[in-house]
Backbone as ProteinMPNN parsed JSONL, in Angstrom:
{"seq_chain_A": "MAQQFPPQQYKTRLALLIFLKGASAPMVLYFDDPKAVFDEILPLIRTQSTVGKLIEKEPTGPIKKVAIMSNQIASIALQEEVCQQ", "coords_chain_A": {"N_chain_A": [[0.832, -1.172, -0.001], [0.456, 2.241, -0.72], [2.369, 4.805, 0.819], [0.974, 7.268, 2.857], [1.122, 10.743, 2.557], [1.205, 13.708, 4.465], [-0.986, 16.463, 3.703], [0.419, 19.318, 2.161], [1.195, 22.796, 2.225], [1.732, 24.467, -0.671], [3.644, 26.953, -2.208], [3.214, 28.935, -5.022], [4.432, 30.522, -8.017], [4.277, 32.767, -10.775], [5.918, 32.665, -13.87], [7.297, 34.421, -16.601], [7.794, 33.318, -19.784], [9.91, 33.854, -22.449], [10.282, 33.201, -25.736], [12.823, 33.314, -27.963], [13.698, 34.067, -31.352], [15.851, 31.884, -32.962], [17.035, 30.981, -30.644], [17.599, 28.278, -28.402], [16.516, 27.75, -25.917], [14.019, 29.155, -23.733], [13.856, 32.518, -22.316], [13.525, 32.961, -18.905], [11.631, 34.91, -16.914], [10.913, 36.753, -13.977], [8.338, 38.603, -12.523], [6.623, 41.112, -10.536], [3.972, 41.362, -11.281], [3.295, 39.318, -13.535], [1.275, 38.761, -15.406], [0.342, 41.222, -16.308], [2.581, 42.185, -17.689], [2.733, 40.232, -19.647], [0.317, 40.753, -21.022], [0.994, 43.243, -22.006], [3.147, 42.796, -23.747], [2.184, 40.95, -25.629], [0.419, 42.158, -27.697], [2.4, 43.587, -29.083], [4.063, 41.676, -30.263], [2.33, 40.438, -31.947], [1.881, 42.06, -34.125], [2.882, 42.109, -37.44], [5.408, 43.381, -38.211], [8.374, 44.454, -39.864], [10.074, 46.183, -38.73], [10.972, 46.316, -35.517], [9.854, 46.997, -32.129], [11.513, 48.337, -29.333], [11.683, 46.631, -26.333], [11.958, 47.158, -22.984], [12.567, 45.906, -19.82], [12.538, 45.485, -16.248], [12.947, 42.86, -14.516], [12.27, 40.891, -11.512], [14.49, 38.804, -9.76], [17.027, 36.496, -10.98], [17.834, 37.658, -13.436], [18.367, 40.982, -14.095], [17.86, 43.157, -15.832], [16.327, 43.589, -18.993], [16.435, 43.906, -22.466], [14.82, 43.758, -25.448], [14.147, 43.348, -28.894], [10.962, 43.586, -30.357], [10.414, 42.209, -32.732], [12.092, 40.059, -32.618], [11.068, 38.201, -30.931], [9.667, 35.08, -30.721], [7.557, 33.796, -29.397], [5.518, 33.979, -26.404], [4.857, 32.959, -23.023], [3.082, 32.019, -20.015], [4.074, 30.502, -17.026], [3.383, 28.422, -14.327], [5.046, 27.875, -11.314], [6.335, 25.833, -8.683], [7.376, 27.081, -5.627], [10.25, 27.121, -3.46], [10.062, 26.787, 0.028]], "CA_chain_A": [[0.003, 0.007, -0.003], [1.239, 3.475, -0.819], [2.481, 5.572, 2.052], [0.217, 8.513, 2.779], [1.862, 11.916, 2.966], [0.295, 14.753, 4.914], [-1.104, 17.55, 2.728], [1.31, 20.444, 2.438], [0.892, 24.062, 1.56], [2.745, 24.801, -1.67], [3.616, 28.306, -2.744], [3.491, 28.957, -6.456], [4.673, 31.825, -8.619], [4.177, 32.77, -12.233], [7.107, 33.104, -14.597], [7.061, 34.775, -17.994], [8.753, 32.696, -20.689], [10.051, 34.539, -23.742], [10.97, 32.377, -26.719], [13.463, 34.174, -28.951], [14.033, 33.45, -32.624], [17.24, 31.456, -33.023], [17.508, 30.514, -29.325], [17.066, 26.948, -28.127], [15.791, 27.741, -24.639], [13.386, 30.459, -23.469], [14.267, 33.319, -21.164], [12.552, 32.873, -17.823], [11.659, 36.186, -16.2], [9.971, 36.851, -12.865], [7.833, 39.948, -12.279], [5.615, 41.209, -9.485], [2.701, 41.107, -11.967], [3.661, 38.8, -14.863], [0.14, 38.804, -16.335], [0.31, 42.563, -16.902], [3.684, 42.248, -18.656], [2.298, 39.366, -20.737], [-0.685, 41.495, -21.785], [1.652, 44.375, -22.641], [4.03, 42.314, -24.825], [1.46, 40.165, -26.628], [0.052, 42.922, -28.904], [3.595, 44.025, -29.804], [4.617, 40.605, -31.091], [1.313, 40.02, -32.918], [1.992, 42.871, -35.331], [3.874, 41.538, -38.345], [6.217, 44.477, -38.722], [9.789, 44.133, -39.969], [10.745, 47.087, -37.792], [10.488, 45.978, -34.187], [9.854, 47.993, -31.079], [12.366, 47.948, -28.238], [10.994, 46.351, -25.063], [12.892, 47.157, -21.862], [11.915, 45.54, -18.565], [13.384, 45.19, -15.094], [12.317, 41.798, -13.742], [12.843, 40.503, -10.232], [15.093, 37.485, -9.919], [18.436, 36.471, -11.398], [18.055, 38.612, -14.533], [17.998, 42.281, -13.543], [17.373, 44.067, -16.847], [16.185, 42.92, -20.285], [16.073, 44.732, -23.612], [14.586, 42.853, -26.57], [13.361, 43.884, -29.998], [9.735, 42.817, -30.45], [10.421, 41.342, -33.897], [12.953, 38.906, -32.336], [10.332, 37.3, -30.037], [8.857, 34.097, -31.437], [6.36, 33.52, -28.637], [5.609, 34.18, -24.959], [3.957, 32.099, -22.26], [3.12, 32.093, -18.559], [4.281, 29.176, -16.439], [3.256, 28.399, -12.886], [6.113, 27.072, -10.725], [6.278, 25.629, -7.238], [8.496, 27.775, -4.967], [10.796, 26.538, -2.234], [9.646, 27.585, 1.189]], "C_chain_A": [[0.887, 1.247, -0.002], [1.225, 4.219, 0.511], [1.759, 6.913, 1.862], [1.058, 9.673, 3.313], [0.864, 12.98, 3.429], [0.2, 15.864, 3.855], [-0.23, 18.727, 3.149], [0.823, 21.681, 1.688], [2.035, 24.377, 0.598], [2.541, 26.23, -2.118], [3.951, 28.208, -4.225], [3.749, 30.387, -6.897], [4.562, 31.686, -10.127], [5.477, 33.316, -12.824], [6.685, 33.417, -16.024], [8.169, 34.131, -18.83], [8.746, 33.455, -22.007], [10.895, 33.652, -24.65], [11.493, 33.282, -27.814], [13.755, 33.393, -30.22], [15.524, 33.103, -32.623], [17.811, 30.969, -31.704], [16.85, 29.166, -29.036], [16.241, 26.888, -26.847], [15.162, 29.121, -24.409], [14.064, 31.199, -22.334], [13.153, 33.236, -20.138], [12.698, 34.125, -16.973], [10.577, 36.188, -15.125], [9.631, 38.316, -12.639], [6.868, 39.923, -11.104], [4.226, 40.917, -10.049], [2.989, 40.601, -13.384], [2.518, 38.825, -15.869], [0.048, 40.157, -17.029], [1.407, 42.715, -17.952], [3.361, 41.402, -19.881], [1.31, 40.101, -21.644], [-0.107, 42.701, -22.501], [2.473, 43.93, -23.86], [3.263, 41.631, -25.955], [1.023, 40.979, -27.857], [1.263, 43.362, -29.737], [4.143, 42.933, -30.698], [3.603, 40.101, -32.118], [1.371, 40.835, -34.196], [3.134, 42.322, -36.181], [4.697, 42.632, -39.008], [7.684, 44.038, -38.784], [10.604, 45.022, -39.051], [10.151, 46.836, -36.415], [10.527, 47.16, -33.241], [10.711, 47.467, -29.937], [11.545, 47.79, -26.965], [12.064, 46.27, -23.977], [12.107, 46.877, -20.573], [12.95, 45.285, -17.492], [12.696, 44.143, -14.243], [12.955, 41.623, -12.37], [13.429, 39.109, -10.414], [16.512, 37.585, -10.419], [18.767, 37.453, -12.521], [17.524, 39.962, -14.071], [17.447, 43.27, -14.566], [17.379, 43.354, -18.193], [15.809, 43.965, -21.319], [16.005, 43.836, -24.839], [13.813, 43.618, -27.648], [12.144, 42.996, -30.19], [9.707, 41.861, -31.651], [11.367, 40.131, -33.724], [12.29, 37.903, -31.388], [9.465, 36.382, -30.888], [7.528, 33.87, -30.734], [6.593, 33.862, -27.163], [4.598, 33.271, -24.284], [4.099, 32.399, -20.784], [3.24, 30.676, -18.027], [4.17, 29.296, -14.92], [4.279, 27.432, -12.31], [5.875, 26.948, -9.223], [7.551, 26.247, -6.651], [8.989, 26.941, -3.793], [10.388, 27.413, -1.085], [10.755, 27.832, 2.138]], "O_chain_A": [[1.934, 1.28, 0.645], [0.22, 4.257, 1.22], [1.919, 7.588, 0.845], [1.635, 9.582, 4.396], [-0.206, 13.126, 2.838], [1.188, 16.17, 3.188], [-0.152, 19.081, 4.326], [0.14, 21.598, 0.668], [3.18, 24.534, 1.022], [1.419, 26.665, -2.374], [4.863, 27.482, -4.622], [3.338, 31.341, -6.236], [4.737, 30.597, -10.675], [6.044, 34.293, -12.337], [5.814, 32.751, -16.584], [9.352, 34.383, -18.596], [7.691, 33.668, -22.605], [12.064, 33.387, -24.372], [10.721, 33.94, -28.511], [14.029, 32.194, -30.168], [16.359, 33.952, -32.313], [18.976, 30.576, -31.654], [15.69, 28.944, -29.382], [15.352, 26.045, -26.725], [15.711, 30.135, -24.84], [14.752, 30.607, -21.503], [11.98, 33.418, -20.463], [13.752, 34.372, -16.386], [9.47, 35.692, -15.336], [10.518, 39.166, -12.571], [6.361, 38.869, -10.719], [3.398, 40.299, -9.38], [2.933, 41.38, -14.335], [2.765, 38.903, -17.073], [-0.288, 40.228, -18.211], [1.176, 43.316, -19.001], [3.667, 41.786, -21.009], [1.44, 40.08, -22.868], [-0.662, 43.141, -23.507], [2.489, 44.613, -24.883], [3.659, 41.728, -27.116], [1.242, 40.521, -28.978], [1.161, 43.495, -30.956], [4.641, 43.222, -31.786], [3.978, 39.407, -33.062], [0.955, 40.355, -35.25], [4.235, 42.099, -35.676], [4.676, 42.782, -40.23], [8.177, 43.349, -37.891], [11.705, 44.654, -38.64], [8.975, 47.108, -36.175], [11.151, 48.184, -33.519], [10.646, 46.283, -29.607], [10.81, 48.694, -26.568], [12.961, 45.429, -24.036], [11.108, 47.537, -20.285], [14.089, 44.918, -17.78], [11.937, 44.488, -13.338], [14.039, 42.141, -12.103], [12.88, 38.313, -11.177], [17.143, 38.635, -10.3], [19.861, 38.016, -12.551], [16.357, 40.074, -13.697], [16.647, 44.136, -14.212], [18.308, 42.608, -18.505], [14.955, 44.815, -21.066], [17.002, 43.228, -25.229], [12.938, 44.43, -27.344], [12.273, 41.772, -30.187], [9.051, 40.821, -31.596], [11.427, 39.272, -34.604], [12.88, 36.869, -31.073], [8.637, 36.843, -31.673], [6.489, 33.762, -31.384], [7.735, 34.015, -26.73], [3.609, 32.862, -24.892], [5.103, 32.96, -20.346], [2.583, 29.76, -18.522], [4.79, 30.167, -14.309], [4.375, 26.291, -12.763], [5.297, 27.83, -8.588], [8.658, 25.973, -7.114], [8.239, 26.158, -3.21], [10.369, 28.639, -1.201], [10.558, 28.488, 3.161]]}, "name": "protein", "num_of_chains": 1, "seq": "MAQQFPPQQYKTRLALLIFLKGASAPMVLYFDDPKAVFDEILPLIRTQSTVGKLIEKEPTGPIKKVAIMSNQIASIALQEEVCQQ"}
């Protein structure tokens, strides 16, 4: 019989994943409000313009400042992660 583990409280956080053209792995960025940043970037990458717009952000976490041209972003996503307590 499987051993029963007591239910635990897990903390989760949202991360913004930015997939760049020509990169094999996405950039993982943490923000205080990642949904707002997602909603801000999504319309910029949906426009099919050859001239991109510069996106500058200051995330919280290991990466302190990011500057990306919008035409170099292939896709973006939100990912929920379990945090260490």
